[in-house]
Amino acid sequence: MVVYIFVVLNVILLVTGQVLFKLGLDRIGALTLHNVMSVFLSPLIWTGLIIYVVATLLWFAALSRAQLNVIYPLQSLSYLLGLIMSIVILHETVSPIRWVGTLVILFGVVLVSWRG
């Protein structure tokens, strides 16, 4: 059971890191050779990187306790969470076909994770 907690926390942190990367890059603008150093000075991007380190440690903890083929499909939950966070935090618009595709992925996760 603790393995699944590690994986869920890992997914939440990975998506949170991506949102922080996006917020930081939105403040910088389109990345070019002229502003690439701004990435290294962005507190949002640094926070995202730190969160990624914590997420990776949680993933290591999960991997040390379970088979990869069991827990890796659960990483696909990041698609759903990423979609939700992009709407709620980034105020992005998501097309109906993207919702359908994400639900198909979620169905696939349930299918391969089923212990039947």
PDB file of C-alpha atoms in Angstrom:
ATOM      1  CA  MET A   1       0.000   0.000   0.000  1.00  0.00           C
ATOM      2  CA  VAL A   2       2.826   2.410   0.829  1.00  0.00           C
ATOM      3  CA  VAL A   3       4.177   1.863  -2.691  1.00  0.00           C
ATOM      4  CA  TYR A   4       1.017   3.324  -4.197  1.00  0.00           C
ATOM      5  CA  ILE A   5       1.243   6.323  -1.890  1.00  0.00           C
ATOM      6  CA  PHE A   6       4.810   6.901  -3.095  1.00  0.00           C
ATOM      7  CA  VAL A   7       3.706   6.648  -6.736  1.00  0.00           C
ATOM      8  CA  VAL A   8       0.725   8.990  -6.311  1.00  0.00           C
ATOM      9  CA  LEU A   9       2.886  11.558  -4.507  1.00  0.00           C
ATOM     10  CA  ASN A  10       5.504  11.160  -7.238  1.00  0.00           C
ATOM     11  CA  VAL A  11       2.925  11.882  -9.938  1.00  0.00           C
ATOM     12  CA  ILE A  12       1.550  14.902  -8.062  1.00  0.00           C
ATOM     13  CA  LEU A  13       5.028  16.329  -7.592  1.00  0.00           C
ATOM     14  CA  LEU A  14       6.077  15.700 -11.198  1.00  0.00           C
ATOM     15  CA  VAL A  15       3.037  17.528 -12.543  1.00  0.00           C
ATOM     16  CA  THR A  16       3.507  20.324 -10.009  1.00  0.00           C
ATOM     17  CA  GLY A  17       7.093  20.673 -11.210  1.00  0.00           C
ATOM     18  CA  GLN A  18       5.907  20.937 -14.813  1.00  0.00           C
ATOM     19  CA  VAL A  19       3.391  23.629 -13.863  1.00  0.00           C
ATOM     20  CA  LEU A  20       6.145  25.581 -12.103  1.00  0.00           C
ATOM     21  CA  PHE A  21       8.383  25.218 -15.170  1.00  0.00           C
ATOM     22  CA  LYS A  22       5.566  26.569 -17.346  1.00  0.00           C
ATOM     23  CA  LEU A  23       4.857  29.487 -15.002  1.00  0.00           C
ATOM     24  CA  GLY A  24       8.552  30.356 -14.884  1.00  0.00           C
ATOM     25  CA  LEU A  25       8.956  30.146 -18.645  1.00  0.00           C
ATOM     26  CA  ASP A  26       5.814  32.224 -19.213  1.00  0.00           C
ATOM     27  CA  ARG A  27       7.467  35.004 -17.216  1.00  0.00           C
ATOM     28  CA  ILE A  28      10.670  34.701 -19.251  1.00  0.00           C
ATOM     29  CA  GLY A  29       9.007  34.464 -22.653  1.00  0.00           C
ATOM     30  CA  ALA A  30       9.988  32.353 -25.621  1.00  0.00           C
ATOM     31  CA  LEU A  31      13.351  30.780 -24.885  1.00  0.00           C
ATOM     32  CA  THR A  32      16.176  32.113 -27.062  1.00  0.00           C
ATOM     33  CA  LEU A  33      19.949  32.308 -26.849  1.00  0.00           C
ATOM     34  CA  HIS A  34      19.551  35.830 -25.475  1.00  0.00           C
ATOM     35  CA  ASN A  35      17.442  34.918 -22.454  1.00  0.00           C
ATOM     36  CA  VAL A  36      18.529  31.345 -21.693  1.00  0.00           C
ATOM     37  CA  MET A  37      20.386  32.500 -18.569  1.00  0.00           C
ATOM     38  CA  SER A  38      17.064  33.768 -17.189  1.00  0.00           C
ATOM     39  CA  VAL A  39      16.038  30.138 -16.761  1.00  0.00           C
ATOM     40  CA  PHE A  40      18.815  29.657 -14.214  1.00  0.00           C
ATOM     41  CA  LEU A  41      17.698  32.749 -12.293  1.00  0.00           C
ATOM     42  CA  SER A  42      13.996  31.880 -12.093  1.00  0.00           C
ATOM     43  CA  PRO A  43      12.773  30.953  -8.598  1.00  0.00           C
ATOM     44  CA  LEU A  44       9.802  29.129 -10.143  1.00  0.00           C
ATOM     45  CA  ILE A  45      12.050  26.931 -12.253  1.00  0.00           C
ATOM     46  CA  TRP A  46      14.391  26.249  -9.323  1.00  0.00           C
ATOM     47  CA  THR A  47      11.412  25.287  -7.165  1.00  0.00           C
ATOM     48  CA  GLY A  48      10.238  22.961  -9.932  1.00  0.00           C
ATOM     49  CA  LEU A  49      13.674  21.339 -10.057  1.00  0.00           C
ATOM     50  CA  ILE A  50      13.730  20.810  -6.293  1.00  0.00           C
ATOM     51  CA  ILE A  51      10.276  19.255  -6.473  1.00  0.00           C
ATOM     52  CA  TYR A  52      11.547  16.972  -9.245  1.00  0.00           C
ATOM     53  CA  VAL A  53      14.357  15.773  -6.975  1.00  0.00           C
ATOM     54  CA  VAL A  54      11.855  14.916  -4.224  1.00  0.00           C
ATOM     55  CA  ALA A  55       9.615  13.201  -6.788  1.00  0.00           C
ATOM     56  CA  THR A  56      12.556  11.136  -7.994  1.00  0.00           C
ATOM     57  CA  LEU A  57      13.387  10.044  -4.452  1.00  0.00           C
ATOM     58  CA  LEU A  58       9.764   8.942  -3.993  1.00  0.00           C
ATOM     59  CA  TRP A  59      10.003   7.028  -7.262  1.00  0.00           C
ATOM     60  CA  PHE A  60      13.175   5.318  -6.050  1.00  0.00           C
ATOM     61  CA  ALA A  61      11.354   4.348  -2.844  1.00  0.00           C
ATOM     62  CA  ALA A  62       8.492   2.875  -4.880  1.00  0.00           C
ATOM     63  CA  LEU A  63      10.849   1.052  -7.275  1.00  0.00           C
ATOM     64  CA  SER A  64      12.711  -0.500  -4.377  1.00  0.00           C
ATOM     65  CA  ARG A  65       9.454  -2.041  -3.131  1.00  0.00           C
ATOM     66  CA  ALA A  66       7.577  -3.094  -6.273  1.00  0.00           C
ATOM     67  CA  GLN A  67       8.013  -4.432  -9.784  1.00  0.00           C
ATOM     68  CA  LEU A  68       8.460  -1.815 -12.485  1.00  0.00           C
ATOM     69  CA  ASN A  69       5.761  -3.391 -14.675  1.00  0.00           C
ATOM     70  CA  VAL A  70       3.268  -2.941 -11.831  1.00  0.00           C
ATOM     71  CA  ILE A  71       3.928   0.665 -10.866  1.00  0.00           C
ATOM     72  CA  TYR A  72       5.144   2.252 -14.096  1.00  0.00           C
ATOM     73  CA  PRO A  73       1.706   2.288 -15.760  1.00  0.00           C
ATOM     74  CA  LEU A  74       0.493   4.389 -12.836  1.00  0.00           C
ATOM     75  CA  GLN A  75       2.806   7.160 -14.044  1.00  0.00           C
ATOM     76  CA  SER A  76       0.231   7.681 -16.792  1.00  0.00           C
ATOM     77  CA  LEU A  77      -2.016   9.266 -14.180  1.00  0.00           C
ATOM     78  CA  SER A  78       0.144  12.326 -14.768  1.00  0.00           C
ATOM     79  CA  TYR A  79      -1.735  12.885 -18.049  1.00  0.00           C
ATOM     80  CA  LEU A  80      -5.023  13.372 -16.221  1.00  0.00           C
ATOM     81  CA  LEU A  81      -3.519  15.447 -13.429  1.00  0.00           C
ATOM     82  CA  GLY A  82      -1.579  17.544 -15.940  1.00  0.00           C
ATOM     83  CA  LEU A  83      -4.772  18.251 -17.836  1.00  0.00           C
ATOM     84  CA  ILE A  84      -6.610  19.273 -14.674  1.00  0.00           C
ATOM     85  CA  MET A  85      -3.777  21.465 -13.397  1.00  0.00           C
ATOM     86  CA  SER A  86      -3.357  23.126 -16.787  1.00  0.00           C
ATOM     87  CA  ILE A  87      -7.012  24.174 -16.620  1.00  0.00           C
ATOM     88  CA  VAL A  88      -7.152  25.172 -12.951  1.00  0.00           C
ATOM     89  CA  ILE A  89      -3.745  26.832 -12.538  1.00  0.00           C
ATOM     90  CA  LEU A  90      -2.670  27.844 -16.044  1.00  0.00           C
ATOM     91  CA  HIS A  91      -6.198  28.619 -17.321  1.00  0.00           C
ATOM     92  CA  GLU A  92      -5.578  26.656 -20.503  1.00  0.00           C
ATOM     93  CA  THR A  93      -8.351  25.407 -22.744  1.00  0.00           C
ATOM     94  CA  VAL A  94      -8.592  21.667 -23.329  1.00  0.00           C
ATOM     95  CA  SER A  95     -10.327  20.330 -26.423  1.00  0.00           C
ATOM     96  CA  PRO A  96     -12.916  17.551 -26.177  1.00  0.00           C
ATOM     97  CA  ILE A  97     -10.690  15.169 -28.155  1.00  0.00           C
ATOM     98  CA  ARG A  98      -7.869  15.697 -25.646  1.00  0.00           C
ATOM     99  CA  TRP A  99     -10.312  14.802 -22.838  1.00  0.00           C
ATOM    100  CA  VAL A 100     -11.335  11.648 -24.695  1.00  0.00           C
ATOM    101  CA  GLY A 101      -7.713  10.674 -25.272  1.00  0.00           C
ATOM    102  CA  THR A 102      -6.870  11.233 -21.624  1.00  0.00           C
ATOM    103  CA  LEU A 103      -9.825   9.111 -20.519  1.00  0.00           C
ATOM    104  CA  VAL A 104      -8.671   6.333 -22.870  1.00  0.00           C
ATOM    105  CA  ILE A 105      -5.243   6.479 -21.227  1.00  0.00           C
ATOM    106  CA  LEU A 106      -6.873   6.368 -17.792  1.00  0.00           C
ATOM    107  CA  PHE A 107      -8.915   3.346 -18.855  1.00  0.00           C
ATOM    108  CA  GLY A 108      -5.688   1.689 -20.003  1.00  0.00           C
ATOM    109  CA  VAL A 109      -4.091   2.339 -16.612  1.00  0.00           C
ATOM    110  CA  VAL A 110      -7.046   0.716 -14.874  1.00  0.00           C
ATOM    111  CA  LEU A 111      -6.918  -2.216 -17.293  1.00  0.00           C
ATOM    112  CA  VAL A 112      -3.216  -2.985 -16.821  1.00  0.00           C
ATOM    113  CA  SER A 113      -3.364  -2.381 -13.072  1.00  0.00           C
ATOM    114  CA  TRP A 114      -6.342  -4.665 -12.519  1.00  0.00           C
ATOM    115  CA  ARG A 115      -5.517  -7.586 -10.253  1.00  0.00           C
ATOM    116  CA  GLY A 116      -8.166  -9.910 -11.689  1.00  0.00           C
TER     117      GLY A 116
END
